Coordinates of C-alpha atoms in Angstrom, one line a residue:
Chain A
M140 CA -162.2 150.2 -205.4
K141 CA -160.9 146.7 -205.2
W142 CA -161.0 144.7 -202.0
V143 CA -157.2 144.7 -201.8
E144 CA -157.2 148.5 -202.0
K145 CA -159.9 148.6 -199.3
I146 CA -157.7 146.6 -197.0
G147 CA -154.7 148.8 -197.9
H148 CA -156.9 151.8 -196.8
Q149 CA -157.6 150.2 -193.4
L150 CA -153.9 149.3 -192.9
F151 CA -152.1 152.4 -194.2
E152 CA -154.8 155.1 -193.8
P153 CA -153.6 157.1 -196.8
N154 CA -156.0 160.0 -196.2
R155 CA -155.0 160.6 -192.6
N156 CA -152.5 163.4 -191.9
Q157 CA -149.4 162.5 -190.0
S158 CA -149.3 163.8 -186.5
P159 CA -146.5 164.3 -183.9
G160 CA -148.1 161.5 -181.8
E161 CA -147.8 159.1 -184.7
L162 CA -144.1 159.8 -185.2
I163 CA -143.3 159.6 -181.4
F164 CA -145.3 156.4 -181.1
F165 CA -143.5 154.9 -184.1
K166 CA -140.1 155.6 -182.6
I167 CA -141.2 154.1 -179.3
F168 CA -142.4 151.0 -181.1
E169 CA -139.2 150.8 -183.1
L170 CA -137.2 151.1 -179.8
F171 CA -139.2 148.2 -178.4
I172 CA -138.4 146.1 -181.4
L173 CA -134.7 147.2 -181.2
I174 CA -134.5 146.2 -177.5
Y175 CA -136.0 142.8 -178.2
T176 CA -133.9 142.2 -181.3
I177 CA -130.7 142.8 -179.2
K178 CA -132.1 140.8 -176.2
Y179 CA -132.9 137.8 -178.4
A180 CA -129.6 138.0 -180.4
W181 CA -127.6 137.8 -177.1
E182 CA -129.8 135.3 -175.3
W183 CA -129.8 132.9 -178.3
G184 CA -126.1 133.6 -178.9
I185 CA -125.0 132.8 -175.3
Y186 CA -127.2 129.7 -175.1
T187 CA -125.8 128.5 -178.5
Q188 CA -122.3 129.1 -177.3
L189 CA -122.7 127.4 -173.9
R190 CA -125.1 124.5 -174.6
N191 CA -125.4 123.5 -178.2
T192 CA -123.1 120.8 -179.5
E193 CA -125.3 118.8 -182.0
V194 CA -127.9 119.8 -184.5
V195 CA -131.0 117.8 -183.7
L196 CA -133.5 119.7 -185.9
P197 CA -132.3 121.8 -188.8
L198 CA -134.6 124.8 -189.3
G199 CA -134.7 127.4 -192.1
I200 CA -131.3 128.0 -193.7
A201 CA -129.8 125.2 -191.5
N202 CA -131.4 122.8 -194.0
Y203 CA -128.8 124.0 -196.5
I204 CA -125.7 125.0 -194.4
D205 CA -124.0 123.3 -191.5
I206 CA -125.3 125.6 -188.7
S207 CA -123.1 123.9 -186.1
I208 CA -120.3 126.1 -187.2
L209 CA -122.0 128.8 -185.0
F210 CA -121.4 126.6 -181.9
Q211 CA -117.7 127.3 -182.1
W212 CA -115.1 130.1 -182.1
N213 CA -117.7 132.4 -180.4
L214 CA -119.3 132.9 -183.8
A215 CA -122.8 133.1 -182.2
L216 CA -121.6 135.9 -179.9
I217 CA -119.9 137.7 -182.7
N218 CA -123.1 137.5 -184.7
A219 CA -125.0 139.0 -181.7
A220 CA -122.5 141.8 -181.6
V221 CA -123.0 142.5 -185.3
I222 CA -126.8 142.4 -185.0
T223 CA -126.5 144.9 -182.0
L224 CA -124.4 147.3 -184.0
L225 CA -126.3 147.2 -187.2
S226 CA -129.8 147.4 -185.7
S227 CA -128.7 150.3 -183.5
I228 CA -127.3 152.2 -186.5
A229 CA -130.5 151.4 -188.4
F230 CA -132.6 152.8 -185.6
T231 CA -130.7 156.1 -185.7
R232 CA -131.0 156.1 -189.6
M233 CA -127.3 156.8 -189.9
G234 CA -126.4 153.7 -191.9
Y235 CA -127.5 152.3 -195.2
K236 CA -131.2 151.6 -195.7
W237 CA -130.5 147.8 -196.2
F238 CA -129.1 147.5 -192.6
Y239 CA -132.4 146.2 -191.2
M240 CA -132.4 143.5 -194.0
V241 CA -129.0 142.3 -193.0
V242 CA -130.1 142.3 -189.4
M243 CA -133.1 140.1 -190.5
V244 CA -130.8 137.6 -192.2
L245 CA -128.3 137.5 -189.2
L246 CA -131.2 137.1 -186.7
H247 CA -132.6 134.2 -188.8
I248 CA -129.2 132.5 -188.6
Q249 CA -129.0 133.2 -184.8
Y250 CA -132.5 131.7 -184.4
V251 CA -131.8 128.5 -186.4
A252 CA -128.5 128.0 -184.5
R253 CA -130.2 128.4 -181.1
F254 CA -133.2 126.4 -181.9
S255 CA -131.4 123.5 -183.6
Q256 CA -132.1 121.4 -180.5
G257 CA -135.6 120.2 -181.6
E258 CA -137.9 123.0 -180.2
I259 CA -139.8 125.3 -182.6
P260 CA -140.9 128.2 -180.5
H261 CA -143.3 130.8 -181.9
S262 CA -143.2 133.4 -179.2
M263 CA -140.5 135.3 -181.0
N264 CA -142.1 135.3 -184.4
L265 CA -143.8 138.7 -184.0
I266 CA -140.5 140.3 -183.2
G267 CA -139.0 138.6 -186.3
M268 CA -141.9 139.7 -188.5
S269 CA -141.5 143.2 -187.2
V270 CA -137.8 143.3 -188.1
L271 CA -138.7 142.0 -191.6
C272 CA -141.4 144.8 -192.0
F273 CA -138.8 147.4 -190.9
A274 CA -136.3 145.9 -193.4
V275 CA -138.8 146.1 -196.2
G276 CA -140.1 149.5 -195.2
A277 CA -136.6 151.0 -194.9
I278 CA -135.8 149.9 -198.4
W279 CA -139.0 150.5 -200.3
F280 CA -140.8 153.1 -198.1
P281 CA -138.0 155.2 -196.7
G282 CA -138.8 158.6 -195.2
K283 CA -140.9 159.8 -192.3
K284 CA -144.1 160.1 -194.3
Q285 CA -144.2 156.5 -195.7
M286 CA -142.1 154.3 -193.4
P287 CA -144.3 154.5 -190.2
R288 CA -147.5 153.7 -192.1
F289 CA -146.0 150.9 -194.1
V290 CA -144.2 149.2 -191.2
L291 CA -147.1 149.4 -188.8
G292 CA -149.7 148.5 -191.4
S293 CA -147.8 145.5 -192.7
I294 CA -147.1 144.2 -189.2
I295 CA -150.8 144.4 -188.4
F296 CA -151.5 142.5 -191.7
F297 CA -149.1 139.7 -190.9
I298 CA -150.3 139.4 -187.2
G299 CA -153.9 139.1 -188.3
L300 CA -153.0 136.6 -191.0
G301 CA -150.9 134.5 -188.6
Y302 CA -153.8 134.0 -186.1
T303 CA -156.3 133.1 -188.9
S304 CA -153.7 130.8 -190.4
A305 CA -153.3 129.0 -187.0
F306 CA -157.1 128.5 -187.0
I307 CA -157.0 127.0 -190.5
A308 CA -154.0 124.8 -189.6
K309 CA -156.1 123.3 -186.7
L310 CA -159.1 122.8 -188.9
I311 CA -157.0 120.9 -191.5
G312 CA -154.8 119.1 -189.0
T313 CA -157.6 117.7 -186.8
G314 CA -161.0 118.8 -188.1
I315 CA -164.1 120.3 -186.6
Y316 CA -163.7 118.4 -183.3
W317 CA -160.4 120.1 -182.5
F318 CA -162.0 121.7 -179.5
D319 CA -162.8 118.4 -177.8
G320 CA -161.7 119.1 -174.2
R321 CA -159.7 115.8 -173.9
H322 CA -157.2 117.3 -176.3
L323 CA -156.6 120.0 -173.7
W324 CA -156.1 117.3 -171.1
L325 CA -153.4 115.9 -173.2
W326 CA -151.7 119.3 -173.6
I327 CA -152.0 120.1 -169.9
S328 CA -150.3 116.8 -169.0
E329 CA -147.7 117.3 -171.7
K330 CA -146.8 120.8 -170.4
S331 CA -146.8 119.5 -166.8
I332 CA -143.8 117.3 -167.7
D333 CA -142.0 120.4 -169.1
V334 CA -142.7 122.2 -165.8
Y335 CA -141.5 119.3 -163.8
S336 CA -138.3 119.2 -166.0
S337 CA -137.6 122.9 -165.7
L338 CA -138.5 123.6 -162.1
G339 CA -138.4 120.2 -160.4
Y340 CA -142.1 120.4 -159.3
Y341 CA -145.5 120.9 -160.7
E342 CA -148.8 122.0 -159.2
P343 CA -151.9 122.5 -161.4
N344 CA -153.6 125.9 -161.1
I345 CA -157.3 126.5 -160.5
L346 CA -158.1 126.8 -164.3
Q347 CA -156.2 123.6 -165.1
E348 CA -157.9 121.7 -162.2
L349 CA -161.3 122.9 -163.5
A350 CA -160.5 121.9 -167.1
L351 CA -159.2 118.5 -165.9
T352 CA -162.3 117.9 -163.8
Y353 CA -165.0 119.1 -166.1
L354 CA -164.8 118.1 -169.7
P355 CA -167.2 120.8 -170.9
V356 CA -165.0 123.5 -169.3
A357 CA -162.0 122.2 -171.2
S358 CA -164.0 122.2 -174.5
I359 CA -165.3 125.7 -173.9
I360 CA -161.7 127.0 -173.2
L361 CA -160.5 125.5 -176.5
L362 CA -163.6 126.7 -178.5
I363 CA -163.2 130.3 -177.3
G364 CA -159.4 130.3 -178.1
W365 CA -160.1 128.7 -181.6
F366 CA -162.8 131.3 -182.4
T367 CA -160.5 134.1 -181.4
E368 CA -157.9 132.8 -183.8
L369 CA -160.4 132.6 -186.6
I370 CA -161.3 136.3 -186.2
G371 CA -157.6 137.3 -186.0
F372 CA -157.7 138.8 -189.5
T373 CA -160.4 141.3 -188.5
M374 CA -157.6 143.4 -186.9
W375 CA -156.9 144.6 -190.4
W376 CA -160.0 146.9 -190.0
K377 CA -159.1 150.0 -188.0
K378 CA -162.4 150.2 -186.0
L379 CA -162.4 146.5 -185.1
R380 CA -158.6 146.4 -184.2
P381 CA -158.9 147.3 -180.5
F382 CA -161.6 144.7 -179.9
T383 CA -159.9 141.9 -181.8
T384 CA -156.6 142.7 -180.0
T385 CA -158.2 142.6 -176.6
L386 CA -159.6 139.2 -177.4
L387 CA -156.3 138.0 -178.7
I388 CA -154.5 139.2 -175.5
G389 CA -157.2 137.4 -173.4
M390 CA -156.5 134.3 -175.4
H391 CA -152.8 134.5 -174.7
F392 CA -153.4 134.8 -171.0
G393 CA -155.7 131.8 -171.3
I394 CA -152.9 129.8 -173.0
T395 CA -150.5 130.8 -170.3
L396 CA -152.8 129.7 -167.5
T397 CA -153.9 126.4 -169.1
M398 CA -150.6 125.4 -170.8
N399 CA -147.9 127.3 -169.0
I400 CA -146.6 128.9 -172.2
R401 CA -145.6 132.5 -171.8
F402 CA -145.9 135.1 -174.6
D403 CA -144.4 138.2 -173.0
S404 CA -143.1 140.0 -176.1
F405 CA -146.1 138.8 -178.1
V406 CA -148.6 140.4 -175.7
M407 CA -146.5 143.6 -175.3
Q408 CA -146.4 143.9 -179.0
L409 CA -150.2 143.4 -179.3
I410 CA -150.8 146.0 -176.7
L411 CA -148.5 148.5 -178.6
I412 CA -149.9 147.8 -182.1
G413 CA -153.6 147.1 -181.4
F414 CA -154.6 150.4 -180.0
P415 CA -154.3 154.0 -181.4
W416 CA -151.8 155.2 -178.8
Y417 CA -150.9 158.1 -181.1
L418 CA -154.2 159.8 -180.3
L419 CA -153.3 159.8 -176.6
I420 CA -149.8 161.3 -177.3
D421 CA -151.4 163.9 -179.6
K422 CA -153.4 165.2 -176.6
Y423 CA -150.2 166.2 -174.8
V424 CA -147.7 166.9 -177.6
K425 CA -148.5 169.4 -180.3
T426 CA -145.2 169.5 -182.3
T427 CA -142.8 166.8 -183.2
P428 CA -139.6 167.0 -181.0
K429 CA -136.4 167.7 -182.9
W430 CA -134.8 164.4 -181.7
V431 CA -137.7 162.4 -183.2
E432 CA -137.4 164.2 -186.5
R433 CA -133.6 163.5 -186.6
L434 CA -134.3 159.7 -185.9
M435 CA -136.8 159.5 -188.8
Chain B
M217 CA -148.8 158.2 -197.3
T218 CA -150.7 158.8 -200.5
E219 CA -153.3 156.6 -202.2
K220 CA -150.7 155.5 -204.7
E221 CA -148.2 154.5 -202.0
S222 CA -151.0 152.6 -200.2
K223 CA -151.6 150.6 -203.4
R224 CA -147.9 150.0 -203.7
G225 CA -147.8 149.0 -200.0
M226 CA -150.3 146.2 -200.7
K227 CA -148.3 145.1 -203.8
V228 CA -145.2 144.9 -201.6
I229 CA -147.1 142.9 -199.0
G230 CA -148.2 140.6 -201.8
V231 CA -144.5 140.0 -202.8
V232 CA -143.6 139.3 -199.2
L233 CA -146.5 136.8 -199.0
L234 CA -145.2 135.1 -202.2
V235 CA -141.7 134.8 -200.6
F236 CA -143.4 133.6 -197.4
A237 CA -145.2 130.8 -199.4
I238 CA -142.1 129.8 -201.3
L239 CA -140.1 129.5 -198.1
V240 CA -142.6 127.7 -195.8
A241 CA -144.0 125.3 -198.4
P242 CA -141.0 122.9 -198.5
H243 CA -140.1 123.4 -194.8
E244 CA -143.3 122.0 -193.1
G245 CA -144.8 125.5 -192.6
E246 CA -141.8 127.0 -190.8
F247 CA -139.1 129.4 -192.0
W248 CA -138.5 131.8 -189.2
P249 CA -140.0 134.4 -188.9
F250 CA -142.5 133.0 -191.4
S251 CA -144.8 130.4 -190.0
I252 CA -148.3 129.0 -190.7
Y253 CA -148.4 128.5 -186.9
P254 CA -149.1 124.7 -187.1
M255 CA -148.5 124.2 -183.3
F256 CA -151.3 122.3 -181.6
S257 CA -152.9 121.7 -185.0
Q258 CA -152.8 117.9 -184.6
A259 CA -154.9 117.3 -181.5
G260 CA -155.4 114.1 -179.6
N261 CA -152.1 112.5 -180.6
P262 CA -149.9 110.7 -178.0
W263 CA -146.9 112.8 -177.0
T264 CA -143.4 112.2 -175.7
R265 CA -141.4 114.6 -173.5
A266 CA -138.5 114.1 -171.2
M267 CA -137.2 114.9 -167.7
I268 CA -134.3 114.1 -165.5
L269 CA -134.6 112.2 -162.2
D270 CA -131.9 112.2 -159.6
V271 CA -131.6 108.5 -158.8
T272 CA -128.3 108.6 -156.9
D273 CA -129.7 106.7 -153.9
Y274 CA -131.4 103.9 -155.9
E275 CA -130.1 100.5 -156.9
D276 CA -129.7 99.5 -160.6
E277 CA -132.6 97.1 -160.6
E278 CA -135.0 99.8 -159.4
I279 CA -133.6 102.5 -161.8
W280 CA -134.4 100.7 -165.0
K281 CA -138.0 99.7 -164.3
Q282 CA -140.8 101.4 -166.3
R283 CA -143.2 103.3 -164.1
T284 CA -146.0 105.9 -164.4
I285 CA -146.3 109.6 -163.5
D286 CA -147.9 108.6 -160.2
D287 CA -145.2 106.2 -158.9
F288 CA -141.8 107.2 -160.5
I289 CA -138.7 107.2 -158.3
G290 CA -136.1 109.9 -157.9
D291 CA -136.4 113.6 -157.5
P292 CA -137.0 115.6 -160.7
V293 CA -134.0 117.7 -161.5
A294 CA -134.8 121.4 -162.1
V295 CA -132.8 121.7 -165.3
R296 CA -133.4 125.5 -165.5
S297 CA -131.2 125.9 -162.5
Y298 CA -128.4 124.5 -164.5
G299 CA -129.0 126.9 -167.4
V300 CA -130.7 124.3 -169.6
D301 CA -134.1 124.9 -171.2
G302 CA -136.5 122.1 -170.2
I303 CA -138.2 122.2 -173.6
D304 CA -134.9 121.8 -175.3
L305 CA -134.1 118.8 -173.2
A306 CA -137.5 117.3 -174.1
N307 CA -137.1 117.8 -177.8
F308 CA -133.5 116.7 -177.8
V309 CA -134.5 113.4 -176.2
S310 CA -137.8 112.8 -178.1
K311 CA -136.5 113.8 -181.5
T312 CA -133.2 112.0 -181.4
D313 CA -133.6 108.7 -183.3
R314 CA -130.0 107.5 -183.4
W315 CA -128.4 107.5 -179.9
T316 CA -124.8 107.5 -181.0
Q317 CA -122.0 108.0 -178.5
E318 CA -121.7 111.6 -179.7
R319 CA -125.4 112.3 -179.1
R320 CA -125.3 110.7 -175.6
E321 CA -122.2 112.8 -174.7
A322 CA -124.0 115.9 -176.1
L323 CA -126.8 115.3 -173.6
R324 CA -124.3 115.0 -170.8
S325 CA -122.3 118.1 -171.8
M326 CA -125.6 120.2 -171.9
F327 CA -124.9 120.3 -168.1
D328 CA -121.7 121.3 -166.5
L329 CA -120.0 117.9 -166.2
K330 CA -118.8 118.7 -162.7
V331 CA -122.4 118.3 -161.5
F332 CA -122.2 114.5 -162.0
N333 CA -119.7 114.1 -159.2
E334 CA -120.9 110.9 -157.5
K335 CA -124.4 111.6 -158.8
K336 CA -126.6 109.4 -161.0
W337 CA -129.1 111.3 -163.2
L338 CA -131.7 109.3 -165.1
V339 CA -133.0 110.8 -168.3
V340 CA -136.6 109.5 -168.7
K341 CA -139.0 109.7 -171.6
A342 CA -142.6 110.6 -170.5
K343 CA -145.1 109.2 -172.9
G344 CA -148.7 110.4 -172.6
H345 CA -151.9 109.2 -174.3
L346 CA -155.6 109.2 -173.8
A347 CA -156.6 106.2 -171.7
G348 CA -160.2 105.4 -172.5
Q349 CA -162.7 108.2 -172.6
D350 CA -162.0 110.1 -169.4
S351 CA -158.3 110.1 -168.5
V352 CA -154.7 110.7 -169.7
A353 CA -152.1 108.0 -168.9
V354 CA -148.4 109.0 -168.6
D355 CA -145.7 106.3 -168.7
I356 CA -142.2 107.1 -167.4
I357 CA -139.6 105.1 -169.4
P358 CA -136.0 105.1 -168.2
W359 CA -133.8 106.0 -171.2
V360 CA -130.2 107.1 -170.5
L361 CA -128.3 107.2 -167.2
L362 CA -125.8 110.1 -166.9
T363 CA -122.9 109.7 -164.5
D364 CA -119.5 111.2 -163.9
E365 CA -118.0 108.4 -165.9
G366 CA -120.3 108.5 -169.0
T367 CA -123.7 107.2 -170.1
E368 CA -125.6 104.0 -169.9
L369 CA -128.6 102.8 -171.9
N370 CA -131.6 101.0 -170.4
P371 CA -130.7 97.2 -170.5
N372 CA -134.4 96.3 -170.7
I373 CA -134.9 98.2 -174.0
N374 CA -133.9 96.6 -177.3
R375 CA -130.9 98.3 -178.8
S376 CA -132.7 98.7 -182.1
E377 CA -135.0 101.3 -180.4
Y378 CA -131.9 103.5 -179.8
M379 CA -131.0 103.3 -183.4
E380 CA -134.1 103.9 -185.4
V381 CA -133.2 104.5 -189.0
D382 CA -136.6 105.1 -190.6
K383 CA -138.4 106.9 -187.7
P384 CA -141.2 108.8 -189.3

């Protein structure tokens, strides 16, 4: 068996029978993605409509089309409404199987319109990658037997890849001394200005004070975070997944405490996808409810 | 899912990875939702952010003086309470290299223009860098003044700095 096939086995578990718990969990996860898709579509749409007047940084498709067109005529809000409609129909499986792909494209347009002001946030990337995996799964792996396995397996693949990629980017961008605690000092002071700007005041927390006072503490914080990113890809292996996920969640809390960057949907998605919740559901549910069957 | 479908699943992931690479390669690692997650990859570099200070009660000669994070004047304006994302404001200010009239007005219209009634809001750049081996220095540079009537640029800064054509 080739190594690619071995990874496929870990991600898709072809020899495991499908259980009611797996289908129920899949629909709960899909509902989570649906809610965040709609939430982001409207948040980005409303902000774009109210605040954006100039394109400062063209991202993605905005490099090729004038995205400022979405700043006018309520187009960002209309786009949010279309995303809401199509993703809801896709969730119920009543529409065409390419609906999720259209949602993906429209959500990309909504993102590049909203974030044309210079910021490149990453806290929404997991939701975006999940919509993409649903889009690909709905087209090439339709049906209740294939779609849940492909969608969840591919999301886990891209999450693991993303963390390890972040490790490599740091190694290439800075080198082996990336974890020098003084770098954390710079980031803490940089984020303190963002907090001043957003809230009008800033008070360092205990962890920030410790890191700013003791250089080795700052270096250890960075080293632990960097190592956790390195092993991100180990979540491809089913048995390692809960442990890797726990470390990644801990790392995100660490980033929130040291740099005031929140990852709400990121962490919630890690909690959902990193642990075998279907086993817990299977303990209490022995047959798949009819409404879940209908939504598959 | 069968063995065959599992193999096909990996092939499809391979195709998505190829699309991923084709899209992020010419776009500095970013084509949402694809990303190589380059944030924080270049450590130790000086940084520039921005904030707004309410300087209504200060004279002009005090307003335009460069200061530091420890002795700046005016109260920081909580931009979130006006519905503006602080990080957006910072990026708007730090990534704008041509401060045209339109760009300055765009900054003012980020906020409800009624808020400037009699008020003077100073947009400042905050520039941070490592000072020696054991501290971080943050300079506060007055950049644009927002008032009810319009915008003013810092008279102490050369106009060419507001119109950088070849900014890297």
